[in-house]
């Protein structure tokens, strides 16, 4: 039943995210002026921040669905949690790679022990652990085990963010655009919010699409076992 | 009462077989020697080695304890002993607390071994910081054991077992590792121990959080 809804929802979300991504690309590459200090490489920022927000959204979905699975034991929650974790892993990878490209251009180094960089590296490792358990866990128990690991991992996220802020660092180079400095040009702000919306919509599409595949895989296994 | 019986069972089993203790003893020496060679080849001065000491110590502890603690649920997984315990009316909460205590005692002993070997190999004096370092180490070992107890129950039903455990446990340990390393680094760099430090509060909060989460989630891991 849920697969039918997902069949309808998938193309709608794909359409919305395609339009939003196309409009963001238009804004980022054709409308927004070059940033005064960093130049064209600053344009990575729009998709870098958008992917970070999308990763946090996917981790929130993972937490909620893991809790719901333990409470209700419904297969759909497990499939959504699995999809959300994979999408969060993808988004964290985009954040890390785009951040490293930016860092190499702006700071002349691929990686620094900056709070934000370390946060996403650790989130990536946590999600990789979840993926490892999905792949290599005991098939009969993997859903409940993944739900427990999903809860432990997602609860660890704010602690990781907080503890990294406590770490000593000499001079923090990572800009805190949204929290402190703000975006001076209104066009920067417009492009950032559209690209953020585009990445979140894309994350929702990928989650829905992967959930559909996950549910069909489970159905296939059930039918195979009946034969 | 059931909890004490379970703890006694685990400790007696370990004292009779001495498998984990022997394994942890060997691993502590091996990892200490490997890291000792690495530090020695870097030609660092003694002050830098002293600052590095707590970080290296936690690396050795996490790896040797993780490889040892994997065996803690092995007996229960064989011959359906875990199901037998649950049928006898022992709750998952009681099993978790008993495993937490026995893992903490075993890991604590492992930590003492790691500290002893690494301090000798790197020529680090630890007597002058013994009291605050014992507090930091105890809190870290408790937090580690709480997470390890849940992670072992998850990994032990998998075919990969010992390969899966570090993959799922180590990423969860990062906040604990940060707090322990930072507190240790300040201590060994000659700084005064500050009981009001944010790191110490974080360490205590993590212990409480991991124990509460473990108590509530252990049921879903073992009863599935």
XYZ file of C-alpha atoms in Angstrom:
451
model
C 0.000 0.000 0.000
C 2.769 2.409 0.990
C 4.671 1.550 -2.202
C 1.704 2.868 -4.222
C 1.846 6.223 -2.434
C 5.620 6.318 -2.916
C 5.143 5.579 -6.636
C 3.050 8.753 -6.869
C 5.210 10.831 -4.510
C 8.577 9.983 -6.162
C 8.000 11.718 -9.529
C 6.386 14.730 -7.806
C 9.414 15.188 -5.530
C 11.763 14.547 -8.450
C 10.007 17.294 -10.423
C 10.093 19.755 -7.515
C 13.784 19.079 -6.760
C 14.739 19.280 -10.472
C 13.051 22.691 -10.803
C 14.599 23.948 -7.555
C 18.088 22.659 -8.455
C 17.849 24.204 -11.957
C 16.736 27.551 -10.499
C 19.515 27.432 -7.842
C 22.139 26.678 -10.517
C 20.811 29.638 -12.521
C 21.010 31.916 -9.456
C 24.417 30.659 -8.287
C 26.215 30.704 -11.636
C 24.450 33.437 -13.591
C 22.924 35.931 -11.147
C 24.996 36.109 -7.958
C 28.162 38.256 -8.296
C 31.633 36.969 -7.397
C 32.467 37.200 -3.714
C 35.061 39.953 -3.180
C 37.755 37.917 -1.376
C 37.338 34.283 -2.448
C 36.138 34.825 -6.007
C 34.275 32.143 -8.020
C 35.168 29.265 -5.667
C 32.804 30.782 -3.099
C 29.919 29.485 -5.239
C 30.555 25.996 -3.788
C 29.224 27.441 -0.517
C 25.590 27.395 -1.730
C 25.525 23.626 -2.316
C 27.898 22.909 0.591
C 25.570 24.535 3.158
C 22.477 23.091 1.456
C 23.906 19.566 1.682
C 24.765 20.079 5.370
C 21.166 21.106 6.165
C 19.871 18.154 4.096
C 22.188 15.780 6.029
C 20.831 17.034 9.369
C 17.234 16.609 8.076
C 17.999 13.023 6.997
C 19.541 12.233 10.417
C 16.386 13.612 12.112
C 14.286 11.271 9.917
C 16.615 8.397 10.872
C 16.105 9.103 14.594
C 12.317 9.412 14.376
C 11.912 6.288 12.218
C 14.292 4.229 14.394
C 12.237 5.147 17.489
C 9.003 4.442 15.608
C 10.305 1.044 14.464
C 11.165 -0.033 18.017
C 7.742 1.133 19.220
C 5.571 -0.226 16.389
C 7.725 -2.867 14.629
C 6.421 -1.789 11.220
C 8.591 -2.622 8.231
C 7.941 0.769 6.614
C 9.736 2.623 9.441
C 12.770 0.359 9.023
C 12.813 0.984 5.273
C 12.560 4.777 5.775
C 15.343 4.696 8.417
C 17.570 2.694 6.066
C 16.909 5.142 3.226
C 17.436 8.218 5.433
C 20.782 6.868 6.708
C 22.050 6.218 3.188
C 20.938 9.661 1.997
C 22.543 11.279 5.075
C 25.785 9.429 4.246
C 25.626 10.756 0.672
C 24.917 14.327 1.868
C 27.784 14.170 4.402
C 30.079 12.974 1.602
C 29.017 15.960 -0.551
C 29.631 18.320 2.419
C 33.092 16.851 3.048
C 34.202 16.777 -0.588
C 32.864 20.253 -1.430
C 34.342 21.581 1.827
C 37.742 20.105 0.984
C 37.700 21.612 -2.522
C 36.845 24.971 -0.993
C 39.462 24.564 1.739
C 42.171 23.759 -0.776
C 41.344 26.878 -2.728
C 40.718 29.253 0.190
C 43.154 27.979 2.845
C 45.667 26.086 0.690
C 45.073 22.822 2.562
C 42.622 19.957 2.043
C 41.819 19.486 5.708
C 42.177 21.388 8.957
C 41.128 20.302 12.436
C 38.356 22.881 12.378
C 35.231 22.185 14.461
C 32.888 22.083 11.440
C 35.165 19.862 9.372
C 35.731 17.402 12.205
C 31.982 17.364 12.968
C 31.107 16.209 9.471
C 33.988 13.758 9.333
C 32.685 12.110 12.518
C 29.067 12.182 11.287
C 30.273 10.498 8.113
C 32.012 7.797 10.182
C 28.884 7.249 12.307
C 26.758 6.837 9.185
C 29.368 4.548 7.664
C 29.101 2.385 10.802
C 25.311 2.258 10.363
C 25.748 1.270 6.723
C 28.269 -1.411 7.772
C 25.777 -2.877 10.218
C 23.044 -2.910 7.527
C 25.337 -4.796 5.188
C 26.954 -7.242 7.610
C 24.490 -7.533 10.516
C 22.499 -10.671 11.336
C 19.668 -10.576 8.714
C 17.085 -11.827 11.229
C 17.857 -9.040 13.713
C 19.327 -6.284 11.583
C 16.208 -4.069 11.639
C 16.085 -3.794 15.461
C 19.876 -3.571 15.741
C 20.009 -0.804 13.159
C 17.208 1.043 14.963
C 19.246 0.916 18.206
C 22.423 2.055 16.437
C 20.431 4.750 14.610
C 19.169 6.118 17.952
C 22.636 5.957 19.576
C 24.224 7.580 16.534
C 21.619 10.324 16.078
C 21.701 11.209 19.795
C 25.487 11.396 19.535
C 25.235 14.062 16.804
C 24.522 17.100 19.048
C 27.135 15.797 21.532
C 29.738 15.534 18.769
C 28.883 19.099 17.644
C 29.107 20.388 21.231
C 32.301 18.504 22.133
C 34.101 19.628 18.990
C 33.317 23.247 19.890
C 35.123 22.642 23.193
C 38.255 21.378 21.417
C 41.154 23.843 21.398
C 41.811 25.373 18.006
C 44.221 28.162 17.171
C 42.376 30.319 14.674
C 39.087 29.119 13.294
C 39.089 29.718 9.562
C 35.680 28.232 8.773
C 33.316 31.199 8.272
C 30.192 31.322 10.415
C 28.181 33.033 7.720
C 24.688 32.308 8.917
C 25.297 32.664 12.664
C 27.532 35.721 12.814
C 28.569 37.634 9.763
C 25.370 37.374 7.754
C 25.187 37.670 4.003
C 25.925 41.218 2.925
C 24.477 41.140 -0.578
C 20.722 40.289 -0.687
C 21.417 38.182 -3.803
C 23.757 35.949 -1.758
C 20.943 35.371 0.710
C 18.376 34.612 -2.009
C 20.702 32.109 -3.730
C 21.563 30.444 -0.420
C 17.946 29.858 0.595
C 16.956 28.543 -2.850
C 19.942 26.169 -2.946
C 19.158 25.044 0.606
C 15.548 24.332 -0.412
C 16.781 22.509 -3.524
C 19.122 20.225 -1.570
C 16.461 19.465 1.076
C 13.912 18.656 -1.677
C 16.497 16.444 -3.396
C 17.184 14.685 -0.080
C 13.433 14.079 0.343
C 13.189 12.660 -3.180
C 16.172 10.341 -2.625
C 14.754 9.174 0.729
C 11.349 8.420 -0.789
C 12.909 6.718 -3.820
C 15.245 4.576 -1.683
C 12.385 3.695 0.707
C 10.381 2.434 -2.266
C 13.309 0.273 -3.394
C 13.786 -0.994 0.179
C 10.129 -1.980 0.518
C 10.163 -3.744 -2.874
C 13.354 -5.613 -1.874
C 11.642 -6.837 1.303
C 8.573 -7.936 -0.673
C 10.816 -9.796 -3.137
C 12.582 -11.620 -0.298
C 9.221 -12.592 1.215
C 7.991 -13.992 -2.100
C 11.281 -15.851 -2.670
C 11.037 -17.453 0.772
C 7.499 -18.691 -0.046
C 8.739 -20.535 -3.128
C 20.344 -10.218 43.886
C 20.116 -11.651 40.362
C 22.465 -8.901 39.163
C 25.132 -9.903 41.711
C 24.772 -13.565 40.698
C 25.234 -12.626 37.046
C 28.292 -10.463 37.820
C 29.747 -13.271 39.939
C 29.141 -15.734 37.083
C 30.937 -13.512 34.549
C 33.893 -12.817 36.851
C 34.230 -16.456 37.915
C 34.164 -17.566 34.300
C 36.909 -15.081 33.493
C 39.006 -15.995 36.527
C 38.816 -19.686 35.633
C 39.504 -19.368 31.909
C 41.662 -16.210 32.057
C 41.221 -15.890 28.284
C 40.297 -12.204 28.132
C 42.891 -11.248 30.732
C 45.680 -13.020 28.866
C 44.513 -11.528 25.571
C 44.335 -8.015 27.024
C 47.763 -8.403 28.673
C 49.358 -9.390 25.348
C 47.552 -6.706 23.343
C 48.512 -3.960 25.844
C 52.188 -4.858 25.482
C 51.984 -5.205 21.691
C 50.214 -1.889 21.078
C 52.469 -0.095 23.595
C 55.591 -1.365 21.827
C 54.258 -0.444 18.361
C 53.358 3.096 19.455
C 56.611 3.334 21.446
C 58.594 2.597 18.263
C 56.561 5.205 16.325
C 57.108 7.880 19.004
C 60.795 7.011 19.309
C 61.345 7.274 15.543
C 59.836 10.786 15.529
C 62.699 11.944 17.837
C 60.341 14.008 19.997
C 61.577 15.664 23.181
C 60.315 14.342 26.505
C 57.928 17.283 26.989
C 56.138 16.507 23.687
C 56.032 12.781 24.511
C 54.440 13.603 27.884
C 51.772 15.708 26.128
C 51.139 12.882 23.644
C 50.916 10.222 26.360
C 47.171 10.461 27.246
C 46.114 10.384 23.582
C 48.301 7.365 22.842
C 47.072 5.665 25.982
C 43.418 6.009 24.938
C 44.214 4.711 21.455
C 45.833 1.599 22.944
C 42.998 1.153 25.426
C 40.191 1.498 22.873
C 41.718 -1.018 20.481
C 42.841 -3.598 23.045
C 39.600 -3.339 25.073
C 37.404 -3.516 21.953
C 39.167 -6.684 20.809
C 38.779 -8.214 24.261
C 35.269 -7.107 25.235
C 33.909 -8.816 22.101
C 34.187 -12.116 23.977
C 32.042 -10.922 26.887
C 28.745 -12.176 25.447
C 30.188 -15.242 23.731
C 29.112 -17.735 26.384
C 25.560 -16.423 26.432
C 25.311 -16.649 22.644
C 26.224 -20.351 22.657
C 23.685 -23.103 23.406
C 20.904 -20.484 23.716
C 22.130 -19.498 27.187
C 20.782 -15.976 26.761
C 17.293 -17.309 26.032
C 17.699 -19.558 29.090
C 18.493 -16.564 31.280
C 15.469 -14.655 29.969
C 13.222 -17.710 30.541
C 14.434 -17.898 34.139
C 12.946 -14.456 34.703
C 16.133 -12.441 34.453
C 15.273 -9.125 32.800
C 17.305 -7.552 30.009
C 17.890 -4.605 32.359
C 19.562 -6.927 34.895
C 21.670 -8.568 32.181
C 22.759 -5.126 30.945
C 23.774 -3.914 34.412
C 25.661 -7.158 35.129
C 27.481 -7.011 31.790
C 28.215 -3.311 32.332
C 29.803 -3.998 35.720
C 31.854 -6.989 34.550
C 32.960 -5.174 31.375
C 33.917 -2.104 33.433
C 36.014 -4.209 35.809
C 37.714 -6.062 32.962
C 38.290 -2.924 30.869
C 39.512 -1.059 33.967
C 42.090 -3.766 34.530
C 43.051 -3.536 30.860
C 43.437 0.224 31.202
C 45.783 -0.250 34.182
C 47.907 -2.638 32.097
C 48.028 -0.198 29.145
C 48.999 2.694 31.459
C 51.688 0.626 33.146
C 53.364 -0.582 29.933
C 53.150 2.687 28.006
C 54.370 4.761 30.985
C 57.406 2.495 31.341
C 58.212 2.435 27.611
C 57.854 6.215 27.197
C 59.349 7.024 30.624
C 56.349 9.029 31.868
C 55.857 9.762 35.574
C 52.223 9.260 36.528
C 52.357 9.178 40.334
C 51.992 12.960 40.705
C 48.722 12.957 38.718
C 47.459 9.588 39.961
C 44.341 10.813 41.803
C 42.764 13.076 39.129
C 43.834 10.684 36.355
C 42.131 7.777 38.156
C 38.898 9.808 38.250
C 39.108 10.641 34.518
C 40.019 7.039 33.627
C 37.189 5.576 35.743
C 34.572 7.838 34.160
C 35.869 7.066 30.661
C 35.995 3.316 31.251
C 32.397 3.345 32.583
C 31.152 5.258 29.512
C 33.140 2.988 27.225
C 31.717 -0.145 28.868
C 28.124 1.120 28.598
C 28.460 1.637 24.852
C 30.555 -1.505 24.365
C 27.968 -3.665 26.174
C 25.253 -2.610 23.682
C 27.600 -2.777 20.666
C 28.814 -6.278 21.590
C 25.210 -7.505 21.783
C 24.585 -6.041 18.316
C 27.747 -7.422 16.691
C 27.771 -10.847 18.341
C 24.786 -12.091 16.332
C 26.471 -11.136 13.065
C 28.699 -13.500 11.117
C 31.479 -10.906 11.105
C 31.457 -10.426 14.912
C 34.926 -9.103 15.766
C 35.195 -7.170 12.487
C 31.842 -5.439 12.930
C 32.368 -4.416 16.570
C 35.110 -1.765 16.060
C 33.263 -0.451 13.010
C 30.123 0.333 15.019
C 31.675 1.060 18.420
C 34.599 3.391 17.692
C 32.602 6.154 15.915
C 30.208 6.257 18.894
C 33.166 6.730 21.253
C 34.467 10.006 19.795
C 32.904 12.442 22.313
C 34.174 10.240 25.161
C 37.605 10.045 23.531
C 37.767 13.850 23.069
C 36.878 14.491 26.705
C 39.343 11.908 28.083
C 42.192 13.052 25.832
C 41.697 16.754 26.552
C 41.462 16.260 30.319
C 44.527 13.987 30.258
C 46.533 16.363 28.060
C 45.953 19.299 30.449
C 46.909 17.108 33.398
C 50.131 15.757 31.875
C 51.133 19.162 30.481
C 51.430 20.308 34.106
C 48.114 22.148 34.311
C 45.994 22.028 37.458
C 42.997 19.703 37.499
C 39.839 21.794 37.312
C 36.765 19.967 38.692
C 34.552 22.632 37.069
C 35.992 21.922 33.610
C 33.489 21.609 30.756
C 35.178 18.386 29.654
C 34.668 16.745 33.060
C 30.988 17.747 33.044
C 30.702 16.327 29.530
C 32.329 13.074 30.640
C 29.874 12.670 33.542
C 26.900 13.600 31.320
C 28.025 11.057 28.688
C 28.283 8.311 31.317
C 24.753 9.019 32.542
C 23.374 9.252 28.997
C 25.033 6.070 27.740
C 23.955 4.057 30.791
C 20.340 5.291 30.534
C 20.251 4.625 26.776
C 21.861 1.215 27.265
C 19.340 0.225 29.950
C 16.446 1.173 27.670
C 17.780 -0.155 24.364
C 19.425 -3.402 25.519
C 16.059 -5.148 25.603
C 15.513 -4.513 21.886
C 18.988 -5.815 21.058
C 18.913 -9.119 22.919
C 15.220 -10.031 22.812
C 14.863 -9.673 19.043
